[in-house]
């Protein structure tokens, strides 16, 4: 049975759509169909928390539209996981995001993990997510390589050099698994993993595989996001009568 997954680049540019589509196609299961979309307008990166907040309403609209169009899952493609819980609340399809997916996988592969980020600015919000996901005790450290989103593939040799150095520092902190803390780190994990000798989690692959798994168990066993408490959906009558445009 075909699984349809929508990957959302939650930024106001399609610059990463084609590279991300190609990367996802290389790692998806044969029975998975992937589509990639970005926002019609909005910030061109989410390196600031205010930018992150601005894109959530459109993410919710895209996820609800994806459900109506018959998608089995949506992936919110930013390591901040913007709108993840809100999207699960307003839809019934599987919704995953890079940080949560990466942490869940990393926690199964080793006792402690470290997260490598582009800039130290990103760390406080990501730390709040680590705490919210119940993984604080499994975190060895955060490491920053001090490169912004649009610099990560500008000079890949330099990015690799910094990733190797940061990973070795993380291993010294007690990390057994390394998580790359940005979706635009796509493509770096394999070589880095060979060099440092521990699992390196690519968040794009992690969110894809987590989505495929959750869709499979939902189809086979009926295990979907519970609607009893945290993901209880708001009344559709309120959404419509208040003109919320979700």
XYZ file of C-alpha atoms in Angstrom:
246
model
C 0.000 0.000 0.000
C 1.351 3.424 -0.962
C 2.251 5.886 1.802
C 1.971 9.568 0.865
C 4.139 11.980 2.843
C 4.302 15.756 2.528
C 7.583 17.389 3.559
C 7.103 21.047 4.507
C 10.035 23.445 4.174
C 8.600 26.075 6.564
C 10.279 29.064 4.915
C 9.244 31.594 2.296
C 11.524 30.313 -0.463
C 11.589 27.203 -2.626
C 15.418 27.234 -2.759
C 15.699 23.987 -0.807
C 12.687 22.181 -2.288
C 14.416 20.344 -5.130
C 17.557 19.333 -3.177
C 15.360 18.126 -0.303
C 13.066 16.189 -2.643
C 16.053 14.445 -4.215
C 17.505 13.617 -0.795
C 14.209 12.238 0.506
C 13.744 10.140 -2.638
C 17.137 8.540 -2.004
C 16.132 7.428 1.490
C 12.405 6.681 1.326
C 10.882 3.223 1.150
C 9.816 1.993 -2.319
C 6.129 2.272 -1.380
C 6.448 5.881 -0.147
C 5.513 8.859 -2.308
C 7.122 12.175 -1.337
C 6.042 15.708 -2.105
C 7.894 18.810 -0.913
C 6.394 22.259 -0.446
C 7.554 25.569 0.978
C 5.615 28.657 2.049
C 4.295 31.176 -0.464
C 5.716 33.944 1.718
C 7.543 34.304 4.996
C 11.061 34.465 6.440
C 13.793 32.875 4.328
C 15.262 31.092 7.355
C 14.152 30.400 10.926
C 17.321 31.271 12.829
C 15.381 33.652 15.075
C 12.561 32.602 17.380
C 10.325 35.409 16.123
C 10.652 34.064 12.563
C 9.823 30.610 13.890
C 6.581 31.915 15.392
C 5.532 33.646 12.184
C 5.394 30.444 10.119
C 3.252 28.329 12.446
C -0.175 29.500 11.181
C 0.731 28.585 7.591
C 2.161 25.230 8.711
C -1.189 24.420 10.330
C -3.069 25.325 7.155
C -0.750 23.191 5.018
C -1.101 20.182 7.334
C -4.895 20.442 7.331
C -4.875 20.724 3.541
C -2.588 17.699 3.318
C -5.096 15.660 5.294
C -7.915 16.680 2.947
C -5.745 15.759 -0.055
C -5.201 12.240 1.231
C -1.655 12.403 2.603
C -0.830 9.887 5.318
C 1.751 12.085 7.027
C 3.339 15.507 7.081
C 6.880 16.379 8.135
C 7.627 19.867 9.469
C 11.147 20.386 8.140
C 12.877 22.495 10.780
C 14.817 21.271 13.821
C 12.944 23.756 16.031
C 9.854 21.555 15.346
C 7.638 24.636 14.848
C 3.940 23.911 15.224
C 4.421 20.176 15.786
C 1.986 19.780 18.663
C -0.431 22.297 17.185
C -0.461 20.426 13.864
C -1.179 17.136 15.607
C -4.039 18.862 17.393
C -5.778 20.156 14.263
C -5.344 17.069 12.050
C -5.648 13.295 12.223
C -2.699 12.366 9.999
C 0.746 11.486 11.292
C 2.895 14.574 11.860
C 6.616 14.369 12.620
C 9.460 16.860 12.907
C 13.264 16.587 12.940
C 14.148 17.221 16.577
C 11.644 14.847 18.168
C 12.314 12.157 15.549
C 16.091 12.419 15.962
C 15.934 12.277 19.755
C 13.699 9.207 19.750
C 16.038 7.348 17.420
C 19.236 8.517 19.148
C 17.930 7.402 22.548
C 17.656 3.854 21.164
C 21.204 3.835 19.787
C 23.189 5.014 22.795
C 22.850 6.279 26.355
C 23.998 9.863 25.692
C 23.776 12.052 22.599
C 25.086 15.471 21.625
C 23.458 17.908 19.205
C 25.574 19.919 16.785
C 24.020 23.192 15.677
C 24.934 25.897 13.216
C 24.873 28.815 15.645
C 24.762 29.072 19.435
C 21.686 31.294 19.015
C 19.712 28.133 18.205
C 20.541 26.303 21.421
C 18.065 27.733 24.005
C 14.931 26.865 22.009
C 16.317 23.448 21.101
C 17.161 22.865 24.758
C 13.575 23.634 25.706
C 12.455 20.991 23.210
C 14.913 18.439 24.609
C 13.442 19.067 28.074
C 9.850 18.957 26.786
C 10.518 15.618 25.067
C 11.830 14.174 28.341
C 15.388 13.727 27.073
C 17.371 16.155 29.257
C 19.133 13.349 31.127
C 20.240 11.769 27.822
C 21.845 14.964 26.493
C 25.634 15.114 26.782
C 26.059 18.557 25.208
C 25.282 21.053 22.484
C 28.087 22.067 20.146
C 27.991 25.021 17.737
C 30.038 25.328 14.556
C 29.040 29.005 14.141
C 27.722 28.833 10.576
C 24.300 30.043 9.465
C 21.832 28.041 7.381
C 22.963 29.484 4.043
C 26.636 28.893 4.885
C 26.397 25.146 5.550
C 26.715 24.139 1.887
C 28.628 27.221 0.723
C 32.012 25.720 1.620
C 31.295 22.077 2.409
C 34.931 21.282 3.176
C 34.941 23.912 5.926
C 31.587 22.712 7.248
C 32.931 19.143 7.412
C 36.061 20.313 9.223
C 33.977 22.092 11.851
C 31.573 19.157 12.194
C 34.450 16.753 12.803
C 35.985 19.011 15.435
C 32.651 19.576 17.187
C 31.834 15.850 17.104
C 35.152 14.954 18.713
C 34.478 17.485 21.465
C 31.035 15.912 21.938
C 32.543 12.442 22.259
C 34.812 13.818 24.975
C 31.647 15.025 26.747
C 30.375 11.442 26.823
C 28.194 11.383 23.702
C 27.661 7.989 22.085
C 25.454 9.358 19.294
C 25.702 12.632 17.374
C 22.611 14.475 16.131
C 22.939 17.095 13.400
C 20.678 19.884 14.613
C 19.484 21.403 11.332
C 17.756 19.967 8.272
C 20.235 21.827 6.034
C 22.967 19.565 7.384
C 21.552 17.026 4.914
C 24.231 14.972 3.195
C 26.988 15.299 5.800
C 26.165 12.414 8.110
C 27.634 9.459 6.226
C 31.226 10.680 5.933
C 31.183 12.135 9.436
C 29.940 8.820 10.823
C 32.832 6.938 9.216
C 35.377 9.381 10.592
C 34.213 9.548 14.216
C 32.970 5.974 14.549
C 29.576 6.523 16.212
C 26.041 6.872 14.803
C 25.367 10.315 13.313
C 21.677 11.140 13.005
C 20.597 13.104 9.940
C 17.358 14.861 11.009
C 15.809 14.737 7.536
C 16.198 10.970 7.336
C 15.105 10.599 10.966
C 11.869 12.527 10.448
C 11.139 10.596 7.237
C 11.719 7.178 8.796
C 9.775 8.114 11.925
C 6.879 9.206 9.732
C 6.983 5.976 7.726
C 7.002 3.949 10.948
C 4.098 5.839 12.509
C 2.042 5.536 9.331
C 2.715 1.800 9.235
C 1.688 1.170 12.841
C -1.375 3.373 12.371
C -2.475 1.318 9.347
C -1.648 -2.037 10.945
C -2.623 -1.474 14.566
C -4.627 1.761 14.625
C -2.056 3.603 16.742
C -2.434 7.289 15.904
C -1.916 10.506 17.863
C -4.225 10.247 20.879
C -7.036 12.806 20.940
C -7.918 12.371 24.613
C -5.806 15.127 26.153
C -2.805 16.876 24.580
C -3.945 16.485 20.966
C -7.662 16.955 21.592
C -8.918 18.812 18.514
C -10.650 22.200 18.761
C -14.296 22.155 17.662
C -14.663 22.646 13.911
C -17.701 24.823 14.642
C -15.464 27.298 16.462
C -12.838 27.283 13.734
C -15.473 28.068 11.103
C -17.625 30.497 13.087
C -14.594 32.472 14.277
C -13.142 32.659 10.759
C -9.798 31.188 11.801
C -8.932 30.031 8.253
C -7.235 26.810 9.303
